[in-house]
XYZ file of N, CA and C in Angstrom:
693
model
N 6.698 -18.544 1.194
C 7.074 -18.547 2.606
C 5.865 -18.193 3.467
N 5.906 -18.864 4.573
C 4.629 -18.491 5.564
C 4.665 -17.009 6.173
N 3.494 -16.591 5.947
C 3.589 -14.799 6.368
C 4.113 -14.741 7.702
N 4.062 -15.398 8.725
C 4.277 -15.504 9.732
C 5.850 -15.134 10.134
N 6.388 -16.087 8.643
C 7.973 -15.489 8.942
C 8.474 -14.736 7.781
N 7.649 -14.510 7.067
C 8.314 -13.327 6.438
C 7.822 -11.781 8.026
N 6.881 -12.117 8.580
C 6.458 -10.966 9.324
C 8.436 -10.727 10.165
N 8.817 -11.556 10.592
C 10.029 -11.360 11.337
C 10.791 -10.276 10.631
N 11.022 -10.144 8.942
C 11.773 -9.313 8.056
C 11.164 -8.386 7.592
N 10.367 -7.318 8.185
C 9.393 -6.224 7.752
C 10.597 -5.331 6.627
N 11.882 -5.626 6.800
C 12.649 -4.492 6.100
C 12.433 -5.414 4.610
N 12.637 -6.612 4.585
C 12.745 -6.980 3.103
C 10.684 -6.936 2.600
N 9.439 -7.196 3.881
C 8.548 -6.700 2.614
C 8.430 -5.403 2.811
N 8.975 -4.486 3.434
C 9.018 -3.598 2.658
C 9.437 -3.052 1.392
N 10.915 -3.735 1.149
C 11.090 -3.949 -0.427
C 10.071 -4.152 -1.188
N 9.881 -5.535 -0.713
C 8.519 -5.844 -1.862
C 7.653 -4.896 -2.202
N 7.134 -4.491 -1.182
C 5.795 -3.839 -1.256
C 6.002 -2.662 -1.780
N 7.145 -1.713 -1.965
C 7.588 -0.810 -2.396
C 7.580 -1.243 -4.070
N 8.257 -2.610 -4.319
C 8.613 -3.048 -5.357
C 7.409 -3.134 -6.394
N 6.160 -3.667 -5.860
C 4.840 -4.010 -6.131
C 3.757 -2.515 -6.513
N 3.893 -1.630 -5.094
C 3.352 -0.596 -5.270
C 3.782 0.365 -6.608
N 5.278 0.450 -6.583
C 5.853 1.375 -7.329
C 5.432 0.202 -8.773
N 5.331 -0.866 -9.060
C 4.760 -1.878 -10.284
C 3.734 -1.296 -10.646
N 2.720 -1.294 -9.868
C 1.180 -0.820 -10.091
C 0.933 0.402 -10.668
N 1.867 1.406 -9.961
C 1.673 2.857 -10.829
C 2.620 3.711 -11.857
N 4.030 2.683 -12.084
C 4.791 2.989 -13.148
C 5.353 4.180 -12.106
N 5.912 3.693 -11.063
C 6.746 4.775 -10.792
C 8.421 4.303 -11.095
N 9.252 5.007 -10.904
C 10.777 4.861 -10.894
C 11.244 4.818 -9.802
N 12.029 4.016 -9.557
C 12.635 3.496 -7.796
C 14.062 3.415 -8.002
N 14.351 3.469 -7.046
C 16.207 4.030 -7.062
C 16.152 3.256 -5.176
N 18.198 2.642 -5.113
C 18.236 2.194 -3.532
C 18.681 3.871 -3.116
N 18.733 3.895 -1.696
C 18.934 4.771 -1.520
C 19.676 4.510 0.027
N 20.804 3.974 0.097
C 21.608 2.743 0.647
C 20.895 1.662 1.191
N 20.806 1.341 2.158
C 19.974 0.173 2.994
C 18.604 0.459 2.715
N 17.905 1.325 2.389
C 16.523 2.092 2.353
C 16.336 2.062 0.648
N 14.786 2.490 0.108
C 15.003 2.450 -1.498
C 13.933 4.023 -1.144
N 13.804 4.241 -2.447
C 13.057 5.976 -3.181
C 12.126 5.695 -3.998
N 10.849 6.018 -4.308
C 10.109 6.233 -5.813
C 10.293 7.328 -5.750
N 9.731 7.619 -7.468
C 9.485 8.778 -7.839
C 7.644 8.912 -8.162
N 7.300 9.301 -7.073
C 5.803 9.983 -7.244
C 5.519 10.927 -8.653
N 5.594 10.641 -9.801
C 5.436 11.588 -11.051
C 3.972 12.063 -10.814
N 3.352 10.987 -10.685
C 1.710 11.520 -11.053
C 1.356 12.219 -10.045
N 1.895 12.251 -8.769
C 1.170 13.525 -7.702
C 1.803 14.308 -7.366
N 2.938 14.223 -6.594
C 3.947 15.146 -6.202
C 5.284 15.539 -7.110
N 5.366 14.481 -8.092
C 6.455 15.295 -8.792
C 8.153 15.216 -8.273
N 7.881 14.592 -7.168
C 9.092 14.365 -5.966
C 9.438 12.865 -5.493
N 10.407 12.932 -4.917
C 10.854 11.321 -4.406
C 10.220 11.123 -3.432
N 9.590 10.293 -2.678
C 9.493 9.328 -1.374
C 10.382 8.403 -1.017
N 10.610 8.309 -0.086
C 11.985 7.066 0.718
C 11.302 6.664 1.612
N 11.723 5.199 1.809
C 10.799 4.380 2.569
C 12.048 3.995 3.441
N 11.859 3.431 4.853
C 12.084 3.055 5.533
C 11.986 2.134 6.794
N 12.555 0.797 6.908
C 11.827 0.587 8.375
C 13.235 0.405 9.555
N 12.358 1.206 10.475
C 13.012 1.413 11.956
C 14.492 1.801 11.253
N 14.493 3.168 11.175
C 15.973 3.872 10.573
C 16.362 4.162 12.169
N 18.130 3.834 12.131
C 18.401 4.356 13.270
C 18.307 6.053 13.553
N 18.784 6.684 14.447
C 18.691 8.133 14.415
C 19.655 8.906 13.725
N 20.899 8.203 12.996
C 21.903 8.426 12.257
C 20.788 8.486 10.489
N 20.575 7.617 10.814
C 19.912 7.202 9.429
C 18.511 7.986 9.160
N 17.989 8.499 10.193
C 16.580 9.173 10.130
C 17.630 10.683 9.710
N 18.602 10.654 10.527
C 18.664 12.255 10.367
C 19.207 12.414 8.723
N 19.360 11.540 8.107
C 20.049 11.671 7.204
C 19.006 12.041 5.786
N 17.903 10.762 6.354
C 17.041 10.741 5.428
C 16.059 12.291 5.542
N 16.231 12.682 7.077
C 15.100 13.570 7.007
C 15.638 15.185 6.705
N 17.110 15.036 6.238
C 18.024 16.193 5.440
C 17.422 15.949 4.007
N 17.330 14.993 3.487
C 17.049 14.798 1.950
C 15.440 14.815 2.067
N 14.749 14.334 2.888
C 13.432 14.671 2.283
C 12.998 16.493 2.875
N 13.712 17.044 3.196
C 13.336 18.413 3.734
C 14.352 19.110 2.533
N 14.896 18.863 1.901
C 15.210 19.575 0.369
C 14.093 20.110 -0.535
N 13.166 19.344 -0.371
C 11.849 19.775 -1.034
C 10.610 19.624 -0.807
N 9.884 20.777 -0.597
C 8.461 20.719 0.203
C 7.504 19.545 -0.124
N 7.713 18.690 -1.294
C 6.790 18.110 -2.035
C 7.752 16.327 -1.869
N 8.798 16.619 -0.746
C 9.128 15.117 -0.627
C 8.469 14.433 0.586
N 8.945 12.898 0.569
C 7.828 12.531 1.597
C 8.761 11.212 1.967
N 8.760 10.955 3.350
C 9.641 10.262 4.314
C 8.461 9.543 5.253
N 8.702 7.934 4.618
C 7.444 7.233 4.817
C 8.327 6.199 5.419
N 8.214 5.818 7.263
C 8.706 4.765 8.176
C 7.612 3.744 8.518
N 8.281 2.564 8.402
C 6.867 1.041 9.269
C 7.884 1.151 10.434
N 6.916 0.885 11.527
C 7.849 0.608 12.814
C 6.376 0.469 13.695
N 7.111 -0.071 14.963
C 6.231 -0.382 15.718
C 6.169 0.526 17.277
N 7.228 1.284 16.680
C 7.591 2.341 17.943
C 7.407 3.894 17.217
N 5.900 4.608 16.901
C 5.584 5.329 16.837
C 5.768 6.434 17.319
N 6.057 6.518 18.654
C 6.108 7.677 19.150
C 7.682 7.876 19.396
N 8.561 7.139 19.034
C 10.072 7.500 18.829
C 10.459 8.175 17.768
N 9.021 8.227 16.230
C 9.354 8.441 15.117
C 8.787 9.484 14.997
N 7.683 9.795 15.555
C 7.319 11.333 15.523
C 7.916 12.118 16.862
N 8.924 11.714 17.375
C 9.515 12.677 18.109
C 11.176 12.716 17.039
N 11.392 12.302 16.400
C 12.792 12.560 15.732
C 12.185 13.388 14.496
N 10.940 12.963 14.016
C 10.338 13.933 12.826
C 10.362 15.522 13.446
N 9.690 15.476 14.526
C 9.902 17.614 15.513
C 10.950 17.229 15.234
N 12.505 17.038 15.252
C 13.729 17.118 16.156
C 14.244 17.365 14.840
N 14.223 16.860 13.777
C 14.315 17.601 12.726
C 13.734 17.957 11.635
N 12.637 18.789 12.449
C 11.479 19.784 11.190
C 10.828 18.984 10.488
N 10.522 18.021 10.746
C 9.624 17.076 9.738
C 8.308 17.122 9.976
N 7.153 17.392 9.628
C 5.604 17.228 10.423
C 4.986 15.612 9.689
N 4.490 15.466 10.489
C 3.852 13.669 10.268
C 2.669 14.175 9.625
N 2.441 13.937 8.253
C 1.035 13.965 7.690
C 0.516 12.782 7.505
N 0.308 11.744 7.719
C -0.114 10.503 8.401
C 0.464 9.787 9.507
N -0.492 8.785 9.909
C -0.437 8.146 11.149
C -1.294 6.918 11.677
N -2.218 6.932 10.466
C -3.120 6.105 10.906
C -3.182 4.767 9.882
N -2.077 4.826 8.949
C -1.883 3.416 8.231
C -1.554 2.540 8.642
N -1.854 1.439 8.105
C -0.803 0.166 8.653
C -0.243 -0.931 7.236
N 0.630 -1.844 7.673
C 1.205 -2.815 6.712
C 0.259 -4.299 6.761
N 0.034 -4.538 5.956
C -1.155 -5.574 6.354
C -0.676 -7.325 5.308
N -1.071 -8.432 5.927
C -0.322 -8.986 5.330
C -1.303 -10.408 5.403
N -1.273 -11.504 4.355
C -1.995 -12.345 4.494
C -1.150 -13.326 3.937
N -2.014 -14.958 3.876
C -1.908 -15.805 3.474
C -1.770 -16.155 2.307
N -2.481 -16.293 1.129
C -3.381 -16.135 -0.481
C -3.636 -17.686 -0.285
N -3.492 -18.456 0.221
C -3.928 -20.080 0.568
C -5.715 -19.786 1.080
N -5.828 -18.606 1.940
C -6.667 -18.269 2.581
C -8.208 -17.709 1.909
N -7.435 -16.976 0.719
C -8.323 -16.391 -0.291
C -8.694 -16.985 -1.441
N -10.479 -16.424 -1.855
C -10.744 -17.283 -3.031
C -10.020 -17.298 -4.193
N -9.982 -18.374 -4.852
C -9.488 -18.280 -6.285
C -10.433 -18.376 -6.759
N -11.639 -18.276 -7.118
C -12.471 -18.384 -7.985
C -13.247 -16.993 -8.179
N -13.256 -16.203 -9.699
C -14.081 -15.314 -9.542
C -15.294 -15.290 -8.675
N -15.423 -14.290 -8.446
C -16.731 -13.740 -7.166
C -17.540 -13.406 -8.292
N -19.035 -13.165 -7.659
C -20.578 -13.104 -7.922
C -20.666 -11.745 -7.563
N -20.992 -10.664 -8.293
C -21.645 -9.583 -8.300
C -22.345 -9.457 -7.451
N -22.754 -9.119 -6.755
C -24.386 -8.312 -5.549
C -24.978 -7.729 -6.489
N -25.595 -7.405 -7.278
C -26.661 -6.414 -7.783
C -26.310 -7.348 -9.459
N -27.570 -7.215 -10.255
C -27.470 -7.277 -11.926
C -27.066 -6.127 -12.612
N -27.374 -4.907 -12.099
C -26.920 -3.602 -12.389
C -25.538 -3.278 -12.774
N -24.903 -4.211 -11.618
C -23.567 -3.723 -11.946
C -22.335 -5.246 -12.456
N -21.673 -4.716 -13.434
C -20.747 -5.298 -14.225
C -19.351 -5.330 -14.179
N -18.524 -6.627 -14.013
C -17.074 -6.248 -13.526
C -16.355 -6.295 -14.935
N -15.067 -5.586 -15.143
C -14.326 -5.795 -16.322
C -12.502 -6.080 -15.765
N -11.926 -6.414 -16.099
C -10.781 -7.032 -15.543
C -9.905 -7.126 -16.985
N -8.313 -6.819 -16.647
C -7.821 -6.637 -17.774
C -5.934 -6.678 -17.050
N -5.509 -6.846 -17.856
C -3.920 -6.320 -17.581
C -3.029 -6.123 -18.210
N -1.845 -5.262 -17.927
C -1.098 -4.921 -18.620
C 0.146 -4.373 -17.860
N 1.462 -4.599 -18.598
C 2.603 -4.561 -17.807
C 2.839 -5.089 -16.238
N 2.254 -5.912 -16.231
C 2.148 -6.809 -15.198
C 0.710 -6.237 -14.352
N 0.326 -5.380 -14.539
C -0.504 -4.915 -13.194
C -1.931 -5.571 -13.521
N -2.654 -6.117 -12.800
C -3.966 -6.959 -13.078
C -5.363 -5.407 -12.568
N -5.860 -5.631 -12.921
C -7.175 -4.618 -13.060
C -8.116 -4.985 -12.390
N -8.816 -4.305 -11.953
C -10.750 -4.993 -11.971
C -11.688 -3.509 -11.656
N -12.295 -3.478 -12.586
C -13.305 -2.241 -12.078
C -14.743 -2.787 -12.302
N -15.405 -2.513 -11.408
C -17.070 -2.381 -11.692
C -17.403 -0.897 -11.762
N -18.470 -1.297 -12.948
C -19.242 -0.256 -13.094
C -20.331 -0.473 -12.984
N -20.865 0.617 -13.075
C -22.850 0.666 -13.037
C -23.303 1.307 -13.710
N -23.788 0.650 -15.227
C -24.058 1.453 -16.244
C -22.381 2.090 -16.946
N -22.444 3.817 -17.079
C -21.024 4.461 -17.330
C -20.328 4.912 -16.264
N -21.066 4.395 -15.200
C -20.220 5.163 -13.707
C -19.206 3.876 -13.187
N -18.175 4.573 -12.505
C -16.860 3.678 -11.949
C -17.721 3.289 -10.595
N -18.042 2.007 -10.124
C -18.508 2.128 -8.939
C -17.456 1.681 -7.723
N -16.681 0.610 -8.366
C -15.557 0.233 -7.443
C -14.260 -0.119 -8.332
N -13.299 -0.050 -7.644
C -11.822 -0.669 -9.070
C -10.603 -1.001 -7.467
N -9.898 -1.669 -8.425
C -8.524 -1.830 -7.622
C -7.634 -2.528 -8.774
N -6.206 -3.131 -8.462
C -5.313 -3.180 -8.784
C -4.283 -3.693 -7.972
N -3.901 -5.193 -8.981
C -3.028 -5.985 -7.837
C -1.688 -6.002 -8.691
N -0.019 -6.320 -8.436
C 1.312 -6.420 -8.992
C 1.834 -7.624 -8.158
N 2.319 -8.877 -9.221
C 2.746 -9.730 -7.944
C 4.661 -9.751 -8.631
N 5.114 -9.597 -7.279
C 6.744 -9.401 -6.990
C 7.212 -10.706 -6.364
N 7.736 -11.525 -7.033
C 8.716 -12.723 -6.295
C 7.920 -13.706 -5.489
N 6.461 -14.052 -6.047
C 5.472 -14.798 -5.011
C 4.292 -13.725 -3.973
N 4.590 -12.609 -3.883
C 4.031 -11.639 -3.207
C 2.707 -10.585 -4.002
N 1.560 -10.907 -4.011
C 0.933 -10.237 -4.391
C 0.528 -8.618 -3.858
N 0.681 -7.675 -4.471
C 0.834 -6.211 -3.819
C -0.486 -5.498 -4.411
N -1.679 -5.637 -3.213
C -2.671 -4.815 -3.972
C -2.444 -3.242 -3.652
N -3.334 -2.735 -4.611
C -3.128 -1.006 -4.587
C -4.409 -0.691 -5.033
N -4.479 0.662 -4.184
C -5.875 1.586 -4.515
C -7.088 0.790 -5.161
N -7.307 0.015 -3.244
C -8.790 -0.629 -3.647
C -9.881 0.706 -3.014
N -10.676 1.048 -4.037
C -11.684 1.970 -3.740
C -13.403 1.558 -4.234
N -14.051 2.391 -3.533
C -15.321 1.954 -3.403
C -15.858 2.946 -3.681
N -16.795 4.233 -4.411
C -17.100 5.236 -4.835
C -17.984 5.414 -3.684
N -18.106 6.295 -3.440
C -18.934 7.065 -2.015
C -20.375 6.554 -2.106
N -20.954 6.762 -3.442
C -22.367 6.105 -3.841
C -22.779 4.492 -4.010
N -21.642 4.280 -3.696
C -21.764 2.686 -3.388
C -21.329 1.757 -2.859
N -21.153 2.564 -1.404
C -20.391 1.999 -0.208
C -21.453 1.202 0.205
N -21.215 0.441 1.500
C -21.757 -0.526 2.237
C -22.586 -1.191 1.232
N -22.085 -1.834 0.067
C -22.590 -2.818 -0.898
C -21.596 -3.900 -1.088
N -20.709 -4.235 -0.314
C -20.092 -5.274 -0.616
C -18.569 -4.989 -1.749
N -18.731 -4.097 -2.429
C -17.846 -4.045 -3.597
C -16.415 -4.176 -2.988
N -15.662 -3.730 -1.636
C -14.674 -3.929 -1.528
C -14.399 -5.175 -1.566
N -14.827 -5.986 -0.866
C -14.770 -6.891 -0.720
C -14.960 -7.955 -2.184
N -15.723 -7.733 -3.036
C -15.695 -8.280 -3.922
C -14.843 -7.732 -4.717
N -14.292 -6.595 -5.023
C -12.766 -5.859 -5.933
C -11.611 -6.825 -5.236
N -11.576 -7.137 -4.040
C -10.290 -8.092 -3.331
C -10.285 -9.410 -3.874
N -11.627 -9.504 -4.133
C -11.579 -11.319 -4.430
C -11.043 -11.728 -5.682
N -12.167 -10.778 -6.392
C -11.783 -10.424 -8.452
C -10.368 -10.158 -8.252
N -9.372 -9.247 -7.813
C -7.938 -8.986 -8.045
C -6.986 -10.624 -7.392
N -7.460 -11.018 -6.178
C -7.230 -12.268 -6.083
C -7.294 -13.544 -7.194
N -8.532 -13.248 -7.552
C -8.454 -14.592 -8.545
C -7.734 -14.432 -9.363
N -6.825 -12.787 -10.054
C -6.319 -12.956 -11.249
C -5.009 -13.212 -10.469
N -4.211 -12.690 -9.421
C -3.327 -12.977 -8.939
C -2.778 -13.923 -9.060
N -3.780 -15.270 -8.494
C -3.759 -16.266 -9.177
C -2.649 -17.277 -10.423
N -3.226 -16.446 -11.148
C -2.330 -16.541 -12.663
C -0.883 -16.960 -12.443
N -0.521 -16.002 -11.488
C 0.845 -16.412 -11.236
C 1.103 -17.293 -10.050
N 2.380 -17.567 -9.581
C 2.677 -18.309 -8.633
C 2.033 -17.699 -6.791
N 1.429 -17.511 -6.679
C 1.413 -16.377 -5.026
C 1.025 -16.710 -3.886
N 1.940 -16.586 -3.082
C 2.259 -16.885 -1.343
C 1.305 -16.139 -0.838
N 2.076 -14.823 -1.046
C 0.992 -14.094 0.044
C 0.492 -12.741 -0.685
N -0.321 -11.866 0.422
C -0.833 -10.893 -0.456
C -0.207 -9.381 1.100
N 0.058 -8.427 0.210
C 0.882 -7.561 1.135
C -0.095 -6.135 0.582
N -0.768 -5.259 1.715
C -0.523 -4.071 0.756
C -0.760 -2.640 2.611
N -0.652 -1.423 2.388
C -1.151 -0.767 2.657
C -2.411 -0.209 3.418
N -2.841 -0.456 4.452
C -4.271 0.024 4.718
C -4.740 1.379 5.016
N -5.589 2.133 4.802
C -6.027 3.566 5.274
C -6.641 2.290 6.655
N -7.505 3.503 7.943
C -8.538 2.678 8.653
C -9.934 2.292 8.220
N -10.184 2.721 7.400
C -11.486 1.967 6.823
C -11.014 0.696 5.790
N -9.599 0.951 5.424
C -9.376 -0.401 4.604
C -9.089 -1.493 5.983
N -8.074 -0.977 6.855
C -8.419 -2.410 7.930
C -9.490 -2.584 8.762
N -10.448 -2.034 8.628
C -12.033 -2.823 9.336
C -11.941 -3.960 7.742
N -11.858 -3.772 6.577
C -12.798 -4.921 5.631
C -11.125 -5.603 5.339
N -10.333 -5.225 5.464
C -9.030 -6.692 5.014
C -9.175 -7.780 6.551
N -9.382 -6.647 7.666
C -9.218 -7.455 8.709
C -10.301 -8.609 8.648
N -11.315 -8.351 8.184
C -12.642 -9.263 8.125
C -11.990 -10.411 6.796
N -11.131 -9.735 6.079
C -10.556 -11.276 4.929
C -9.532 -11.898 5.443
N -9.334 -11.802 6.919
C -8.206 -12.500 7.099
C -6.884 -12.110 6.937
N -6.625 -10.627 6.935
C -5.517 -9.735 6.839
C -4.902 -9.929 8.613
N -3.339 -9.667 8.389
C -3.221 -9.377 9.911
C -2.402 -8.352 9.578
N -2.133 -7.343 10.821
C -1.093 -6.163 10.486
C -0.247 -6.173 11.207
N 1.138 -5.936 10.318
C 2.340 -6.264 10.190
C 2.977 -4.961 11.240
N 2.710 -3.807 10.658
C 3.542 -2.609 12.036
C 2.726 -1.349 11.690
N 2.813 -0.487 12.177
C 2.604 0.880 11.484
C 2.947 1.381 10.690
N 2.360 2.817 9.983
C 3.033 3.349 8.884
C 3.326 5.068 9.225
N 3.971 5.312 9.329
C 4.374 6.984 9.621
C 4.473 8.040 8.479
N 3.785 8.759 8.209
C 4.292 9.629 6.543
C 4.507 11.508 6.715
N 5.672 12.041 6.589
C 6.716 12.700 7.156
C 6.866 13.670 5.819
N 6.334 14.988 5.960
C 7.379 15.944 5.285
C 7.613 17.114 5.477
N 8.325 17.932 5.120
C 8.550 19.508 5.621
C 7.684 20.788 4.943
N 6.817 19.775 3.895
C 5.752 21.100 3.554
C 4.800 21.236 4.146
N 3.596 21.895 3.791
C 2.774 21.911 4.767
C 1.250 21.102 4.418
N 1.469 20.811 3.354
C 0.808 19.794 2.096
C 0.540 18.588 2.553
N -0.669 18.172 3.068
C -0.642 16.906 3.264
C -0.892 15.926 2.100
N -0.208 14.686 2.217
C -0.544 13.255 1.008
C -0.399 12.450 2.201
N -1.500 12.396 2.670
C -2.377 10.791 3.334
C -2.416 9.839 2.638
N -2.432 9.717 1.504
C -3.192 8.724 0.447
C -1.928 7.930 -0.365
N -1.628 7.070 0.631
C -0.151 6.197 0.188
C -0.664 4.899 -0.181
N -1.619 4.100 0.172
C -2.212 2.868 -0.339
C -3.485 3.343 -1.407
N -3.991 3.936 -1.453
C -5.213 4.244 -2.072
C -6.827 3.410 -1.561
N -6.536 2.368 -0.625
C -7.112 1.546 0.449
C -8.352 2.614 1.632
């Protein structure tokens, strides 16, 4: 389907992307009526519930269950931000992010053909398993860049594209997107959906990413987890 109109149904990719994300890191997902849950094992130990544009019936409901435990986390896309951090005060919720977004592309748009390294130094390795496709470069024994793509129903869902601090402004994001693209590939894929921090939308926006709504991330401890795309 053309991103354009899946953009009209942000509640169903949010499914996806929930569906894809929670693929990539072996989490456990549960509905949680109109709305769905992972289970964060590897960091928090606690559920997350996702949501888009919950009414105020439905926020208050959700934001009773994620204030059960300091270590839960109540994550909204919407495009009306400041309605969502005023119902988060209204019931005890503090916003520990704010600056994500939903980002969404073509894959018609992107290469299929493995990408060319920048440097001889450094070496890509690519691999997969249980659906999730791989790609890390290294340099020598050091991780210099990696990411990780899951494709759901035509929808490719990348996750935690990173660039190691020592080898930023070298191109590697950009080349970890292409490498996870080409394996994407493999399968049938429309489009590509994932998460941005703001330094991931300066370089998706440059591949032809557009963004879909905001991302809001909500809990009652005092603990922040910013780090919902890994982007």
């Amino acid at each position: 389907m053309n991103p354009d109109a899946l953009v009209e149904d942000i509640a169903h990719l949010l499914q996806v992307w929930v569906a894809g994300w929670s693929g990539c890191r072996g989490y456990e997902t549960r509905a949680e009526g109109r709305f769905t849950a992972a289970l964060r094992a590897d960091k928090t130990g606690d559920w997350e519930y996702f949501a888009h544009d919950p009414s105020d019936e439905e926020f208050a409901a959700l934001a009773t269950t994620t204030a059960e435990a300091k270590n839960r986390i109540l994550t909204v896309l919407t495009n009306d931000v400041q309605r969502y951090k005023y119902l988060a005060g209204l019931h005890g919720l503090k916003v520990t992010s704010a600056s994500q977004t939903m980002m969404i592309v073509d894959m018609q748009t992107q290469d299929a053909e493995d990408p060319w390294l920048p440097d001889d130094d450094l070496q890509l390795a690519t691999s997969e398993a249980k659906g999730v496709h791989h790609a890390v470069v290294h340099a020598g024994e050091q991780v210099a860049a990696s990411g990780r793509v899951f494709v759901v129903n035509g929808t490719a869902v990348f996750d935690k594209i990173v660039t190691e601090p020592a080898f930023q402004r070298r191109g590697l994001g950009t080349f970890i997107m292409k490498a996870l693209a080409a394996q994407a590939y493999a399968n049938d894929v429309e489009n590509g959906l994932l998460l941005a921090s703001l330094d991931g939308q300066k370089l998706y926006s440059h591949l032809g990413w557009d963004v879909v709504c905001h991302v809001l991330m909500m809990s009652a401890g005092t603990d922040e987890d910013s780090d919902l795309s890994g982007a």
